[in-house]
Amino acid sequence: MQKTFLILFIGLFSSVGCAHYQSGIGSFRGPGEMSRSPSSSNSVYYSPRNIGDFSLTWPVEDVSISQPFKPRRNRSHQGLDLRGPKNTPIVAAHPGRVIYVGRGFRGYGKMVMIEYNNRWASLYAHLNSFEVKQGQYVRMGDVIGRMGRTGRATGVHLHFELLKNKLPVNPMSYLPDLSRMAKR
C-alpha cells in the first residue's frame, strides 16, 4: 500500500516549497511523460560504482563541478552543481521509479526525482525540459531531461542530489571516481 507523503524542501536562500507524491521512501528534509522518446537511449557515461544494493553513475557525460556538496548548517549546499551547455542530456544516475516531475519546489525550477528500493533517491534540478513522466520506471543511463537554467539558477547547470534513507548525502562518496574511471 502506498501512502501520500508531504515533502518539505528548505530551498536556497531560505525559501520553502512543498509538494505531494506517492512513494515508499517517505518524507525528505531536502536542500535548502510515460513512454521513452527515441532520443532517450541508454547512455551510461562512466563505469558505474556499485553501492551494495545498486550501482550509481554520473548524470552527465562531461563532468565539470561548479559547486560541491557542503553539509554545513548555514549556507549548506546539499548536492553537486554540474555545469554544461544548455540542453545537455541528463541521465538517470541509477535505476528506479520517477516519483516527481514538475516545478513544485521553489528555487529548483524544473525538477525530477527518482526513487530506488525505498531507500535511495536522486534529485535533478534546474532542467530545461523533461523526458520522463511521473510513475515511469527508468534504467541507469536513460535520458530523463535536459540541462537548463530554471528556478533560482545563476547559470546553466544541473543541481544533483543523492538521498539515502531520506537524508542528503555527499554524492562524491558514491559516484565513480573520475580520476580513476575510463569513459565507456
Backbone as JSON, one array per atom type, in Angstrom:
{
  "sequence": "MQKTFLILFIGLFSSVGCAHYQSGIGSFRGPGEMSRSPSSSNSVYYSPRNIGDFSLTWPVEDVSISQPFKPRRNRSHQGLDLRGPKNTPIVAAHPGRVIYVGRGFRGYGKMVMIEYNNRWASLYAHLNSFEVKQGQYVRMGDVIGRMGRTGRATGVHLHFELLKNKLPVNPMSYLPDLSRMAKR",
  "N": [[0.84, -1.18, 0.0], [0.61, 2.14, -0.91], [1.44, 5.3, 0.41], [0.48, 8.7, 0.73], [2.74, 11.27, 0.96], [4.04, 14.24, 2.44], [6.39, 16.37, 1.19], [8.83, 18.42, 2.38], [10.87, 20.95, 1.4], [13.58, 22.78, 2.23], [14.58, 25.38, 0.67], [16.97, 27.08, -1.47], [18.34, 30.1, -0.27], [16.71, 30.24, 1.96], [14.09, 29.83, 1.12], [10.91, 28.19, 1.0], [9.39, 25.29, -0.25], [6.78, 23.0, -1.25], [5.38, 19.75, -1.94], [3.19, 17.05, -2.94], [3.62, 13.54, -3.22], [3.54, 10.09, -4.24], [5.1, 7.51, -2.58], [7.3, 5.0, -1.27], [9.41, 5.73, 0.22], [9.07, 7.88, 1.91], [8.99, 11.03, 3.74], [11.11, 13.78, 2.9], [13.81, 15.74, 4.14], [15.05, 18.12, 2.56], [17.27, 20.04, 0.46], [17.97, 22.76, 1.02], [5.63, 11.47, -20.57], [5.06, 9.0, -20.31], [6.06, 6.92, -22.09], [9.32, 6.12, -23.33], [11.2, 8.48, -25.19], [12.53, 8.43, -28.55], [15.03, 9.62, -28.42], [15.98, 9.1, -25.92], [17.93, 7.12, -25.39], [19.75, 4.51, -23.72], [22.48, 5.6, -21.93], [25.24, 5.19, -20.32], [27.62, 7.05, -18.93], [30.04, 6.88, -17.5], [31.91, 4.22, -16.04], [29.86, 2.46, -13.85], [29.59, 2.79, -10.26], [29.4, 0.37, -7.82], [27.16, 0.21, -5.16], [26.58, -1.56, -2.88], [23.45, -2.47, -2.82], [22.78, -1.38, -5.28], [23.93, 0.26, -8.33], [25.69, 3.29, -9.21], [26.01, 6.05, -11.39], [27.51, 8.9, -13.08], [25.38, 11.71, -13.8], [25.75, 13.26, -16.07], [27.6, 13.59, -19.16], [30.14, 14.97, -19.66], [31.8, 15.8, -16.98], [31.82, 18.57, -14.93], [32.34, 20.14, -12.12], [30.77, 22.75, -10.53], [29.9, 23.62, -8.09], [30.44, 22.24, -5.0], [29.21, 19.66, -2.71], [28.11, 20.79, 0.42], [27.89, 20.32, 3.72], [27.35, 22.03, 5.87], [25.49, 23.8, 8.42], [24.65, 26.53, 8.08], [24.23, 28.15, 5.05], [24.31, 25.8, 3.58], [24.84, 23.35, 1.02], [23.29, 20.94, -0.44], [23.93, 19.13, -2.45], [25.42, 18.49, -5.69], [26.56, 20.84, -8.06], [26.62, 20.72, -11.46], [28.08, 21.9, -14.26], [27.34, 22.79, -17.69], [26.6, 22.9, -21.25], [23.49, 24.39, -22.37], [20.71, 22.27, -22.69], [22.15, 19.91, -22.55], [22.14, 16.38, -22.37], [20.65, 14.81, -19.56], [21.09, 12.05, -17.53], [19.6, 9.23, -15.84], [21.04, 8.51, -12.79], [20.9, 6.15, -11.51], [18.91, 3.1, -11.5], [15.29, 3.1, -11.23], [12.08, 4.3, -10.0], [10.33, 7.05, -11.29], [9.41, 9.51, -9.21], [8.65, 12.11, -9.02], [7.93, 14.81, -11.16], [8.19, 18.01, -12.17], [7.56, 21.49, -11.23], [7.23, 22.18, -8.58], [8.78, 22.9, -6.36], [10.07, 25.55, -4.8], [12.64, 27.5, -6.12], [14.03, 25.4, -7.29], [13.26, 25.08, -9.91], [12.49, 23.35, -12.93], [12.21, 19.98, -12.16], [13.23, 16.61, -11.44], [12.64, 13.62, -9.62], [13.95, 10.51, -8.64], [13.35, 7.31, -7.32], [14.75, 4.52, -5.61], [14.23, 1.3, -4.47], [12.97, 2.03, -2.04], [14.85, 3.24, -0.44], [16.94, 4.76, -1.52], [17.2, 7.88, -3.25], [17.26, 10.2, -5.95], [17.77, 13.55, -7.06], [17.19, 15.91, -9.57], [17.71, 19.03, -10.68], [16.8, 22.32, -12.02], [16.29, 21.85, -14.69], [15.95, 22.17, -18.26], [14.12, 20.88, -19.84], [11.83, 18.07, -19.69], [12.09, 14.49, -20.03], [10.77, 12.34, -19.12], [8.01, 10.82, -17.32], [6.03, 11.11, -14.35], [5.89, 8.21, -12.35], [6.95, 6.52, -14.2], [9.27, 3.89, -14.93], [12.76, 3.93, -14.89], [15.93, 3.09, -16.34], [19.37, 2.93, -15.29], [21.2, 5.41, -16.87], [19.26, 6.12, -18.73], [17.94, 8.84, -20.58], [16.62, 11.55, -18.87], [16.01, 14.2, -18.88], [16.89, 17.6, -19.88], [19.68, 19.78, -19.51], [19.39, 22.96, -17.93], [18.36, 26.3, -16.97], [16.42, 26.88, -15.01], [14.29, 28.07, -12.33], [15.91, 29.2, -9.32], [18.71, 29.92, -10.48], [21.99, 30.74, -11.33], [23.27, 30.31, -13.66], [23.48, 28.07, -16.51], [23.1, 24.81, -15.47], [23.19, 21.58, -13.79], [21.64, 20.7, -10.83], [22.36, 18.25, -8.65], [21.26, 15.86, -6.4], [21.68, 13.35, -3.9], [19.94, 11.09, -1.94], [19.86, 9.15, 0.97], [18.04, 6.94, 2.79], [16.21, 9.03, 3.25], [17.8, 11.22, 3.87], [20.06, 13.8, 2.86], [23.09, 12.98, 1.22], [26.62, 13.15, 0.53], [27.15, 13.14, -2.82], [29.62, 12.6, -4.02], [30.8, 10.67, -2.48], [29.69, 8.36, -3.38], [29.56, 8.26, -6.15], [31.29, 7.23, -9.19], [34.86, 7.45, -9.13], [36.31, 10.04, -10.75], [38.98, 10.44, -11.46], [40.01, 7.94, -11.72], [38.4, 6.54, -13.42], [37.69, 5.24, -16.59], [36.28, 6.51, -19.56], [33.4, 5.12, -21.08]],
  "CA": [[0.0, 0.0, 0.0], [1.38, 3.37, -0.95], [0.89, 6.39, 1.2], [0.85, 10.02, 0.25], [3.6, 11.95, 1.91], [4.33, 15.63, 2.18], [7.82, 16.63, 1.17], [9.18, 19.81, 2.63], [12.23, 21.27, 1.0], [14.05, 24.09, 2.63], [15.31, 25.69, -0.54], [18.03, 28.07, -1.49], [18.03, 31.41, 0.29], [15.67, 30.02, 2.97], [12.73, 29.73, 0.59], [10.33, 26.88, 1.3], [8.42, 24.8, -1.21], [6.31, 21.68, -0.85], [4.6, 19.02, -2.94], [2.8, 15.7, -2.55], [3.92, 12.48, -4.16], [3.34, 8.77, -3.65], [6.38, 6.81, -2.53], [7.54, 4.23, -0.06], [10.59, 6.23, 0.94], [8.64, 8.78, 2.96], [9.24, 12.46, 3.57], [12.51, 14.18, 2.85], [14.23, 17.09, 4.52], [15.99, 18.31, 1.48], [18.16, 21.16, 0.33], [17.79, 24.18, 1.31], [5.57, 11.71, -19.84], [5.11, 7.59, -19.92], [6.97, 6.11, -22.9], [10.61, 6.75, -23.6], [11.31, 9.04, -26.53], [13.64, 7.8, -29.27], [16.31, 10.23, -28.06], [16.38, 8.76, -24.55], [18.61, 5.83, -25.37], [20.53, 4.25, -22.51], [23.84, 6.1, -22.08], [25.99, 5.26, -19.07], [28.79, 7.8, -19.36], [31.23, 6.4, -16.8], [31.69, 2.9, -15.43], [29.13, 2.67, -12.61], [30.16, 2.36, -8.98], [28.45, -0.47, -7.1], [26.95, 0.64, -3.78], [25.8, -2.59, -2.21], [22.25, -2.96, -3.49], [22.62, -0.83, -6.64], [25.08, 0.98, -8.88], [25.46, 4.71, -9.44], [26.89, 6.66, -12.38], [27.35, 10.35, -13.22], [24.2, 12.04, -14.6], [26.14, 14.0, -17.28], [28.76, 12.98, -19.82], [31.36, 15.7, -19.36], [31.6, 16.26, -15.61], [32.5, 19.78, -14.51], [31.67, 20.52, -10.86], [30.86, 24.18, -10.26], [29.62, 23.83, -6.67], [30.45, 20.95, -4.32], [28.34, 19.38, -1.57], [28.57, 21.44, 1.65], [26.91, 19.91, 4.73], [27.22, 22.97, 6.98], [24.13, 24.24, 8.74], [24.39, 27.8, 7.42], [24.68, 28.18, 3.66], [24.6, 24.44, 3.13], [24.55, 23.02, -0.37], [23.11, 19.51, -0.22], [24.09, 18.41, -3.7], [26.5, 18.94, -6.57], [26.18, 21.57, -9.26], [27.41, 20.26, -12.6], [27.82, 22.84, -15.35], [27.43, 22.3, -19.06], [25.8, 23.66, -22.2], [22.04, 24.23, -22.33], [20.14, 21.08, -23.34], [22.97, 18.71, -22.36], [21.32, 15.29, -21.84], [20.8, 14.39, -18.17], [20.67, 10.65, -17.45], [19.34, 8.67, -14.51], [22.28, 8.03, -12.18], [20.61, 4.79, -11.03], [17.57, 2.68, -11.91], [14.25, 3.36, -10.25], [10.79, 4.85, -10.42], [10.23, 8.51, -11.25], [8.38, 9.83, -8.21], [8.23, 13.52, -9.15], [8.31, 15.59, -12.34], [7.46, 19.27, -12.1], [8.18, 22.73, -10.77], [6.58, 22.49, -7.31], [9.7, 23.21, -5.26], [10.59, 26.88, -5.05], [14.08, 27.62, -6.28], [14.6, 24.28, -8.04], [12.83, 25.08, -11.3], [12.02, 22.05, -13.41], [12.91, 19.0, -11.34], [12.85, 15.19, -11.48], [13.15, 12.78, -8.53], [13.89, 9.07, -8.91], [13.49, 6.52, -6.1], [15.14, 3.13, -5.79], [14.17, 0.36, -3.36], [12.51, 2.71, -0.82], [15.99, 3.63, 0.39], [17.74, 5.76, -2.23], [16.51, 8.78, -4.18], [18.11, 11.23, -6.56], [17.04, 14.75, -7.44], [17.83, 16.57, -10.71], [17.0, 20.32, -10.7], [17.1, 23.4, -12.97], [16.23, 21.29, -16.03], [15.31, 22.94, -19.31], [12.97, 20.1, -20.3], [11.68, 16.72, -19.14], [11.92, 13.39, -20.99], [10.13, 11.25, -18.38], [6.76, 11.15, -16.63], [5.89, 10.55, -13.01], [5.43, 6.83, -12.34], [7.73, 5.75, -15.18], [10.48, 3.22, -14.46], [13.93, 4.24, -15.72], [17.17, 2.35, -16.11], [20.54, 3.77, -15.19], [21.64, 5.85, -18.18], [18.16, 6.64, -19.56], [17.83, 10.3, -20.57], [15.44, 11.96, -18.11], [15.77, 15.62, -19.11], [17.96, 18.39, -20.49], [20.23, 20.79, -18.62], [18.82, 24.28, -18.15], [18.58, 27.38, -16.01], [15.11, 27.22, -14.45], [14.34, 28.27, -10.88], [16.97, 30.11, -8.87], [19.98, 29.45, -11.04], [22.79, 31.85, -11.85], [23.76, 29.9, -14.97], [23.03, 26.74, -16.93], [23.75, 23.72, -14.73], [22.35, 20.57, -13.14], [21.81, 20.51, -9.39], [22.15, 16.81, -8.44], [21.3, 15.44, -5.0], [21.5, 11.94, -3.59], [19.4, 10.91, -0.59], [19.89, 7.79, 1.5], [17.13, 6.89, 3.95], [15.58, 10.34, 3.36], [18.74, 12.27, 4.23], [21.03, 14.09, 1.81], [24.46, 12.5, 1.4], [27.54, 13.69, -0.46], [27.2, 12.24, -3.98], [31.01, 12.24, -4.33], [31.13, 9.46, -1.73], [29.03, 7.22, -4.01], [29.77, 8.28, -7.6], [32.61, 6.74, -9.62], [35.99, 8.39, -9.02], [36.64, 10.5, -12.1], [40.41, 10.33, -11.75], [40.34, 6.53, -11.99], [37.44, 5.91, -14.31], [37.82, 5.44, -18.04], [34.99, 6.68, -20.21], [32.96, 3.96, -21.89]],
  "C": [[0.88, 1.24, 0.0], [0.67, 4.43, -0.13], [1.31, 7.71, 0.57], [1.63, 10.72, 1.35], [3.78, 13.4, 1.49], [5.83, 15.81, 2.24], [8.02, 18.11, 1.43], [10.63, 20.02, 2.24], [12.55, 22.67, 1.49], [15.02, 24.51, 1.54], [16.4, 26.73, -0.36], [17.51, 29.39, -0.95], [16.84, 31.34, 1.25], [14.25, 30.03, 2.42], [12.22, 28.32, 0.86], [9.32, 26.53, 0.22], [7.92, 23.45, -0.73], [5.5, 21.06, -1.98], [4.23, 17.66, -2.37], [3.25, 14.73, -3.62], [3.69, 11.16, -3.46], [4.64, 8.0, -3.73], [6.48, 6.02, -1.25], [8.66, 4.79, 0.77], [10.22, 7.24, 2.02], [8.98, 10.23, 2.68], [10.73, 12.75, 3.63], [12.69, 15.54, 3.49], [15.36, 17.41, 3.56], [16.73, 19.61, 1.56], [17.49, 22.44, 0.63], [16.49, 24.41, 1.02], [5.87, 10.2, -19.74], [6.03, 6.75, -20.79], [8.25, 6.88, -23.16], [10.6, 7.3, -25.02], [12.49, 8.37, -27.23], [14.99, 8.37, -28.87], [16.79, 9.84, -26.68], [17.01, 7.38, -24.49], [19.49, 5.72, -24.14], [21.98, 4.65, -22.74], [24.52, 6.21, -20.72], [27.34, 5.86, -19.44], [30.09, 7.33, -18.73], [30.92, 5.04, -16.21], [31.0, 3.1, -14.09], [29.89, 2.18, -11.39], [29.08, 1.58, -8.25], [28.39, -0.02, -5.65], [26.08, -0.39, -3.08], [24.63, -3.06, -3.04], [21.99, -2.34, -4.86], [23.89, -0.1, -7.06], [24.69, 2.42, -9.19], [26.47, 5.21, -10.47], [26.63, 8.17, -12.43], [26.15, 10.65, -14.12], [24.49, 12.86, -15.86], [27.4, 13.39, -17.86], [30.06, 13.68, -19.46], [31.19, 16.37, -18.0], [32.47, 17.48, -15.33], [31.75, 20.3, -13.29], [31.87, 22.01, -10.6], [30.58, 24.5, -8.8], [29.58, 22.47, -5.99], [29.37, 20.84, -3.24], [28.94, 20.06, -0.34], [27.54, 21.14, 2.74], [26.69, 20.89, 5.87], [25.78, 23.4, 7.19], [23.77, 25.54, 8.02], [25.0, 27.75, 6.02], [25.06, 26.8, 3.16], [24.22, 24.29, 1.66], [24.49, 21.51, -0.42], [23.12, 18.71, -1.51], [25.31, 18.9, -4.44], [25.9, 19.76, -7.69], [27.16, 21.17, -10.35], [27.09, 21.16, -13.79], [27.99, 22.18, -16.71], [26.57, 23.17, -19.96], [24.3, 23.39, -22.03], [21.64, 23.04, -23.2], [21.08, 19.88, -23.36], [22.07, 17.6, -21.82], [21.68, 14.97, -20.38], [20.28, 12.96, -18.1], [20.42, 10.25, -16.0], [20.64, 8.09, -13.97], [22.13, 6.61, -11.65], [19.24, 4.39, -11.54], [16.55, 3.07, -10.85], [12.99, 3.9, -10.88], [10.81, 6.35, -10.28], [9.08, 8.86, -10.31], [7.92, 11.28, -8.27], [8.78, 14.1, -10.44], [7.51, 16.88, -12.25], [8.29, 20.43, -11.63], [7.69, 23.12, -9.38], [7.48, 22.85, -6.15], [10.39, 24.52, -5.57], [12.11, 26.87, -5.11], [14.69, 26.55, -7.17], [14.22, 24.27, -9.52], [12.27, 23.73, -11.69], [12.88, 20.96, -12.79], [12.34, 17.6, -11.53], [13.43, 14.52, -10.25], [12.94, 11.32, -8.91], [14.17, 8.33, -7.61], [13.89, 5.09, -6.45], [15.0, 2.37, -4.48], [13.78, 0.99, -2.02], [13.64, 3.18, 0.08], [16.79, 4.77, -0.22], [16.83, 6.64, -3.09], [17.52, 9.77, -4.73], [17.23, 12.34, -7.08], [17.86, 15.46, -8.51], [17.08, 17.89, -10.93], [17.58, 21.29, -11.73], [17.06, 22.91, -14.42], [15.55, 22.25, -17.01], [14.06, 22.22, -19.81], [13.0, 18.72, -19.67], [11.6, 15.7, -20.28], [11.36, 12.15, -20.3], [8.82, 11.76, -17.79], [6.76, 10.51, -15.26], [5.31, 9.14, -13.11], [6.21, 5.93, -13.29], [8.92, 5.1, -14.5], [11.6, 3.56, -15.43], [15.09, 3.34, -15.35], [18.3, 3.35, -15.95], [20.99, 4.12, -16.61], [20.54, 6.32, -19.1], [18.15, 8.17, -19.46], [16.52, 10.68, -19.89], [15.08, 13.42, -18.34], [16.97, 16.27, -19.76], [18.37, 19.51, -19.55], [19.67, 22.17, -18.97], [19.2, 25.27, -17.06], [17.24, 27.82, -15.43], [15.23, 27.34, -12.94], [15.42, 29.28, -10.53], [18.32, 29.56, -9.3], [20.72, 30.64, -11.63], [23.38, 31.54, -13.22], [23.22, 28.52, -15.29], [23.81, 25.69, -16.16], [22.7, 22.71, -14.27], [22.66, 20.59, -11.66], [21.41, 19.06, -9.12], [22.29, 16.49, -6.97], [21.08, 13.94, -4.91], [21.03, 11.84, -2.15], [19.43, 9.44, -0.23], [19.06, 7.78, 2.77], [16.6, 8.28, 4.29], [16.53, 11.48, 3.66], [19.73, 12.53, 3.11], [22.42, 13.58, 2.19], [25.32, 13.11, 0.3], [27.62, 12.73, -1.65], [28.62, 11.79, -4.32], [31.44, 10.98, -3.6], [30.6, 8.2, -2.4], [29.23, 7.14, -5.52], [31.13, 7.71, -7.96], [33.66, 7.84, -9.52], [36.43, 8.77, -10.42], [38.11, 10.32, -12.45], [40.82, 8.91, -12.11], [39.48, 5.9, -13.07], [37.72, 6.25, -15.77], [36.42, 5.6, -18.61], [34.67, 5.44, -21.02], [32.91, 4.34, -23.35]]
}
